[in-house]
Amino acid sequence: MNDASSLRTVDVGGATPYVIAIGPDLLRDGARLAAPVRGRHVLIVSDDTVSPLYASRVRAALVQARPQLQVGELVIPAGEASKTLDHFGAAITALAELGATRDACVFALGGGVVGDLAGFAAACWMRGVDCVQLPTTLLSMVDSSVGGKTAVDIPQGKNLVGAFHPPRAVIADTTALHSLPARELRAGLAEVIKYGAIRDPLFFQWLAAEREALLRGEAGATAQAIARSCEHKAEIVERDPLEKGERALLNLGHTFGHAIETEQGYGAPHNDNLNHGEAVAVGMVLAARLSARLGMAPAADTDTLRALLEAYGLPTTIPAGLDPQALLARMRLDKKNVAGRLRLVLWRGIGQAEVVPDVDEAAVLDVLRG
Ligand code: NAD
Ligand code: MG
């Protein structure tokens, strides 16, 4: 059914290897969707934006390929506010009502919110059943669907309850990106640019050259950007699945970014608030400026990064009205910190990120003040 030449795959190795498939119309490919399913039960978890667009084609393709399957569905409201223990409980109830056995499979059909929540439910049902990630946002295709981190939020903070539970397969249907709002596409592109910034200067240059094609959603360039990003993430998580070392590099810009997201009221439905990818874009520029200020990297690389992000329509400065001292206080609470020292991902220049264990707070404050 699929033009084989347009299908790309990335292998993720390690203790529980799996394959990431990237290509058009994969959500209609019943054989591919059914292949990872071991038992008779599939629960599709989706949100109320994605489900009406794509759930029926997944169900139809699955049942056509494997008529004896019992397929249940849980639909949660779209948005980060749904990544809760309550909706996790609803997913567990749905598995129980389906009569799901230990060979059941959870299909996470949606963005990172659905992927994290459904993945966590799969990690917990009967102490762990299979999960197939069907990411429908660019961000989830290049980041959250790969690597096995699953979680829900609690009022005290984001992602505080979760598990490492690698998927059995990742199937990224690039056709689904056609319905994605432009702002969500750009948020995903910020994370794509991050891979270039932390470890791949040639990819960084390629992203500058292919900007128009990527912003247009041109199929070949988009699939290539996803595949290259997944290769980078796969290489890193293969070597460091539990984030004891180099996996932290994936957080370039994230300590600054999370501080901005939290300070502006995380999850508050204000359109002028930065979303995650936008906050990471600003955060990467702040990390680059701090690196230059500490004498670690040439200031010219900050300018190159800022110019690329701006060309992609992404923000590069802290939104007006956020207090630098308050942002610094948020950064002190980051999970990466050890023994009360600010631990940040900085860089030596484009393509060379590194973890710096004890960053001078005065220098950070200077950068936050602009
Ligand atoms: P999301 O899941 O909220 O999706 C963004 C919006 O796009 C939602 O409103 C959704 O309904 C809509 N949408 C999704 N696919 C669509 C499509 N094809 N067409 C039209 N609309 C569509 O957000 P996200 O940016 O995908 O993911 C963010 C979440 O991912 C956060 O909760 C974050 O913590 C998590 N995350 C996890 C990891 C990890 O390693 N597990 C990594 C990065 C991010
Ligand atoms: Mg991120």
XYZ file of C-alpha atoms and ligand atoms in Angstrom:
415
model
C 0.000 0.000 0.000
C 2.835 2.385 0.769
C 5.373 3.438 -1.763
C 8.288 1.514 -0.300
C 10.743 4.174 -1.437
C 9.069 6.730 0.812
C 9.266 4.591 3.948
C 12.133 5.261 6.340
C 12.972 3.210 9.379
C 15.210 3.842 12.361
C 16.260 0.993 14.636
C 16.463 1.643 18.349
C 18.779 -0.875 19.996
C 19.444 -1.696 23.603
C 17.755 -4.130 25.975
C 14.326 -3.756 24.332
C 14.916 -2.935 20.669
C 12.182 -1.557 18.439
C 11.732 0.049 15.056
C 10.540 3.556 14.241
C 8.715 3.622 10.894
C 8.264 7.004 9.201
C 6.200 7.551 6.073
C 2.923 8.613 4.477
C -0.384 6.886 5.211
C 1.014 4.449 7.759
C -2.160 4.822 9.859
C -3.974 3.023 7.001
C -1.416 0.214 6.842
C -3.227 -2.586 8.676
C -0.440 -5.144 8.359
C 2.081 -2.753 9.902
C -0.302 -1.701 12.681
C -1.219 -5.291 13.534
C 2.314 -6.718 13.388
C 3.355 -5.691 16.931
C 0.053 -6.864 18.466
C 0.591 -10.161 20.306
C -2.823 -10.812 21.817
C -6.486 -10.135 21.109
C -6.951 -6.785 22.853
C -6.053 -3.319 21.626
C -6.952 -0.122 23.453
C -6.633 3.006 21.315
C -6.006 6.065 23.479
C -6.426 9.396 21.730
C -7.617 12.960 22.325
C -10.761 14.713 21.166
C -8.930 16.571 18.395
C -7.006 13.616 16.989
C -9.607 10.891 17.451
C -12.194 12.318 15.023
C -9.442 12.791 12.438
C -7.583 9.471 12.630
C -9.013 6.862 15.037
C -11.523 5.341 12.628
C -8.862 4.671 9.970
C -6.631 2.998 12.551
C -9.457 0.833 13.827
C -10.625 -0.102 10.318
C -7.108 -0.986 9.140
C -6.409 -3.043 12.254
C -9.639 -5.008 12.143
C -9.288 -5.644 8.443
C -5.799 -7.053 8.991
C -6.796 -9.038 12.084
C -10.624 -9.504 12.241
C -10.576 -11.316 15.586
C -9.130 -8.302 17.466
C -11.203 -6.618 20.160
C -10.513 -2.906 19.885
C -11.508 -0.454 22.623
C -11.050 3.301 22.619
C -10.489 5.995 25.224
C -10.687 9.651 24.215
C -9.355 12.350 26.533
C -9.742 16.114 26.135
C -6.871 17.596 24.075
C -4.127 19.420 25.943
C -1.595 19.152 28.740
C -4.358 19.564 31.360
C -5.402 15.961 30.572
C -2.045 14.403 31.511
C -3.348 13.560 34.984
C -3.729 10.650 37.357
C -7.503 10.910 36.755
C -7.167 10.250 33.029
C -4.542 7.609 33.747
C -7.212 5.968 35.937
C -9.671 6.198 33.054
C -7.200 4.384 30.787
C -6.757 1.627 33.378
C -10.550 1.311 33.700
C -10.858 1.080 29.921
C -8.302 -1.748 29.878
C -10.189 -3.551 32.636
C -13.503 -3.143 30.812
C -11.964 -4.448 27.631
C -10.891 -7.518 29.587
C -7.324 -6.825 28.493
C -4.922 -9.644 29.259
C -1.148 -9.551 29.646
C -0.665 -9.762 25.891
C -2.812 -6.651 25.324
C -1.488 -3.672 23.396
C -2.126 0.024 23.991
C -2.093 2.244 20.908
C -1.146 5.833 21.754
C -2.656 7.872 18.909
C -1.836 11.564 19.305
C 0.788 13.994 20.474
C 3.084 13.767 23.466
C 0.272 14.172 25.972
C -1.491 11.048 24.730
C 1.821 9.232 24.265
C 3.002 9.900 27.810
C -0.345 9.050 29.411
C -1.112 5.940 27.346
C 2.483 4.754 27.693
C 2.256 5.064 31.463
C -1.042 3.149 31.517
C 0.627 0.401 29.450
C 3.569 0.386 31.859
C 1.228 -0.216 34.809
C -1.566 -2.478 33.527
C -0.759 -5.956 34.849
C 2.749 -4.609 35.577
C 3.344 -3.798 31.957
C 1.775 -4.542 28.578
C 2.876 -3.527 25.093
C 2.514 0.003 23.818
C 2.662 1.119 20.201
C 3.269 4.825 19.729
C 1.377 6.438 16.845
C 2.635 10.029 17.125
C 0.623 12.675 15.256
C 2.520 15.870 16.153
C 5.987 16.652 14.845
C 7.183 17.023 18.442
C 5.990 13.554 19.363
C 7.489 12.061 16.177
C 10.955 13.488 16.836
C 11.018 13.324 20.603
C 8.367 12.000 23.000
C 7.424 8.770 21.199
C 11.046 7.561 21.255
C 13.009 6.578 24.340
C 10.437 5.085 26.681
C 9.811 7.924 29.108
C 6.158 7.920 30.175
C 4.489 10.082 32.814
C 1.597 12.143 34.064
C 1.631 15.524 35.795
C 0.455 16.279 39.329
C -0.347 19.740 40.747
C 3.137 19.862 42.297
C 4.851 19.522 38.937
C 5.127 18.123 35.435
C 6.020 14.475 34.734
C 6.515 13.662 38.425
C 4.768 10.274 38.253
C 5.916 7.913 35.547
C 7.963 4.986 34.354
C 10.542 4.011 31.760
C 8.564 1.802 29.388
C 9.961 1.529 25.848
C 7.348 1.139 23.100
C 7.084 -2.062 21.093
C 6.983 -0.017 17.900
C 6.739 3.595 16.780
C 4.718 4.279 13.640
C 4.892 7.899 12.487
C 2.423 8.691 9.717
C 3.694 11.884 8.118
C 0.329 12.439 6.423
C -1.106 13.249 9.869
C 1.059 16.363 9.975
C -1.112 17.953 7.260
C -3.789 18.744 9.835
C -1.346 20.010 12.468
C -1.625 23.763 13.203
C 1.409 25.732 11.930
C 2.342 26.819 15.434
C 2.536 23.178 16.619
C 4.655 22.341 13.569
C 7.116 25.117 14.435
C 7.254 23.890 18.047
C 8.347 20.489 16.756
C 10.901 22.131 14.466
C 12.477 23.798 17.524
C 13.239 20.318 18.893
C 14.557 19.258 15.471
C 16.920 22.261 15.452
C 17.995 21.209 18.954
C 19.485 17.956 17.576
C 21.619 19.994 15.183
C 22.631 22.344 17.979
C 23.701 19.617 20.405
C 25.494 17.152 18.117
C 25.193 17.630 14.367
C 26.520 20.801 12.680
C 25.841 19.403 9.195
C 22.201 18.769 10.094
C 22.078 22.330 11.455
C 23.250 23.636 8.063
C 20.800 21.381 6.256
C 17.971 22.792 8.392
C 18.972 26.288 7.330
C 18.935 25.235 3.666
C 15.626 23.328 3.857
C 13.723 25.881 5.944
C 11.105 26.760 3.336
C 10.424 23.117 2.479
C 10.101 22.195 6.152
C 7.813 25.105 7.013
C 5.657 24.147 3.997
C 5.531 20.587 5.272
C 7.120 19.233 2.073
C 7.019 15.434 2.385
C 10.596 14.431 1.560
C 12.307 17.087 3.673
C 9.928 16.507 6.577
C 10.472 12.747 6.595
C 14.225 13.274 6.428
C 14.159 15.730 9.344
C 12.120 13.262 11.408
C 14.370 10.321 10.562
C 17.588 12.227 11.327
C 16.141 13.460 14.636
C 15.055 9.924 15.574
C 18.519 8.588 14.699
C 20.045 11.060 17.122
C 17.563 10.310 19.866
C 17.929 6.554 19.291
C 21.724 6.713 19.517
C 21.554 8.617 22.779
C 18.841 6.615 24.535
C 20.421 3.341 23.426
C 23.598 4.239 25.315
C 21.899 5.976 28.235
C 18.312 4.711 28.578
C 17.815 5.903 32.164
C 19.424 9.359 31.794
C 22.468 8.757 33.911
C 24.718 10.722 31.563
C 24.601 11.886 27.968
C 20.800 11.711 27.638
C 20.811 14.979 29.615
C 22.204 16.708 26.495
C 18.727 16.394 24.972
C 17.726 19.047 27.501
C 19.630 21.910 25.853
C 17.475 24.991 26.444
C 15.049 23.058 28.620
C 16.012 24.341 32.088
C 15.551 27.918 30.883
C 12.510 26.864 28.863
C 10.770 25.081 31.724
C 11.357 28.096 33.975
C 9.626 30.281 31.379
C 6.774 27.799 30.913
C 6.202 27.460 34.666
C 6.552 31.167 35.393
C 3.994 32.162 32.770
C 1.516 29.695 34.305
C 1.998 26.205 33.022
C -0.977 24.758 31.190
C -2.909 28.016 31.360
C -4.799 28.282 28.079
C -3.416 31.666 27.025
C -2.477 31.796 23.387
C 0.182 34.398 24.043
C 1.966 32.012 26.408
C 4.873 30.197 24.834
C 4.323 26.503 24.149
C 7.044 23.966 24.958
C 8.910 24.153 21.644
C 8.821 27.948 21.687
C 10.118 28.047 25.268
C 12.922 25.650 24.266
C 13.819 27.964 21.358
C 14.223 30.880 23.773
C 16.022 28.601 26.236
C 18.556 27.428 23.645
C 19.462 31.037 22.838
C 19.852 31.800 26.552
C 22.072 28.723 26.987
C 24.169 29.825 24.004
C 24.493 33.365 25.380
C 25.500 32.024 28.780
C 28.078 29.731 27.145
C 29.562 32.722 25.325
C 29.545 34.785 28.496
C 31.410 32.026 30.351
C 34.000 31.920 27.569
C 32.965 28.426 26.480
C 31.717 29.260 22.990
C 32.019 31.930 20.303
C 29.323 34.616 20.472
C 28.950 34.279 16.691
C 27.398 30.834 17.218
C 24.698 32.396 19.389
C 23.906 34.760 16.519
C 23.758 31.888 14.016
C 21.392 29.910 16.265
C 19.206 32.928 16.929
C 19.001 33.726 13.213
C 17.954 30.174 12.340
C 15.257 30.037 15.019
C 13.925 33.437 13.952
C 13.871 32.328 10.334
C 11.671 29.431 11.489
C 9.291 31.928 13.117
C 10.314 30.925 16.628
C 10.785 33.347 19.533
C 14.305 33.973 20.859
C 13.801 36.366 23.783
C 12.120 36.035 27.169
C 8.495 37.227 27.027
C 7.956 40.681 28.534
C 6.897 40.797 32.164
C 8.761 37.727 33.441
C 10.991 38.522 36.421
C 14.619 37.304 36.069
C 14.898 36.516 39.802
C 11.706 34.444 39.642
C 13.026 32.561 36.595
C 16.298 31.844 38.413
C 14.337 30.540 41.413
C 12.472 28.151 39.068
C 15.753 26.991 37.564
C 17.043 26.089 41.018
C 14.220 23.519 41.244
C 15.257 21.666 38.064
C 15.539 17.853 38.363
C 19.067 17.966 36.883
C 20.537 19.987 39.750
C 22.734 18.162 42.224
C 23.460 19.293 45.803
C 22.019 22.766 45.332
C 24.308 23.612 42.384
C 22.896 24.788 39.063
C 23.596 22.075 36.526
C 22.951 23.188 32.961
C 23.373 21.943 29.429
C 25.570 24.527 27.671
C 27.591 24.352 24.481
C 31.039 24.868 22.947
C 29.341 26.063 19.770
C 27.009 24.603 17.158
C 26.974 20.816 17.421
C 28.808 20.488 20.743
C 26.628 20.524 23.845
C 27.920 19.564 27.249
C 26.673 19.319 30.806
C 28.180 21.936 33.123
C 27.769 20.870 36.742
C 28.188 24.081 38.730
C 27.161 27.221 36.870
C 27.671 30.635 38.453
C 24.242 32.046 39.352
C 25.332 35.643 38.818
C 26.182 34.843 35.193
C 22.801 33.139 34.723
C 21.026 36.156 36.174
C 22.929 38.453 33.832
C 21.736 36.449 30.848
C 18.149 36.369 32.150
C 18.268 40.181 32.448
C 19.071 40.406 28.722
P -0.032 17.565 22.520
O -0.084 16.125 22.653
O -0.800 18.380 23.494
O -0.491 17.983 21.045
C -0.570 19.352 20.702
C -1.947 19.700 20.129
O -2.026 19.232 18.795
C -3.110 19.055 20.871
O -4.146 19.987 20.956
C -3.515 17.906 19.956
O -4.879 17.576 20.080
C -3.223 18.467 18.607
N -2.901 17.496 17.574
C -2.107 16.407 17.705
N -1.928 15.818 16.521
C -2.634 16.528 15.620
C -2.836 16.420 14.224
N -2.211 15.482 13.499
N -3.657 17.308 13.618
C -4.235 18.300 14.343
N -4.061 18.475 15.662
C -3.271 17.597 16.287
O 1.468 18.134 22.599
P 2.858 17.641 21.992
O 3.564 18.906 21.688
O 2.718 16.633 20.945
O 3.548 16.935 23.243
C 3.796 17.632 24.442
C 3.854 16.643 25.578
O 4.902 15.713 25.320
C 4.164 17.255 26.926
O 3.287 16.718 27.875
C 5.586 16.821 27.217
O 5.835 16.671 28.594
C 5.647 15.518 26.498
N 7.010 15.114 26.120
C 7.435 13.887 26.488
C 8.687 13.439 26.129
C 9.121 12.057 26.481
O 10.300 11.723 26.285
N 8.234 11.219 26.955
C 9.528 14.264 25.370
C 9.066 15.514 24.997
C 7.800 15.928 25.363
Mg 11.453 18.958 24.857
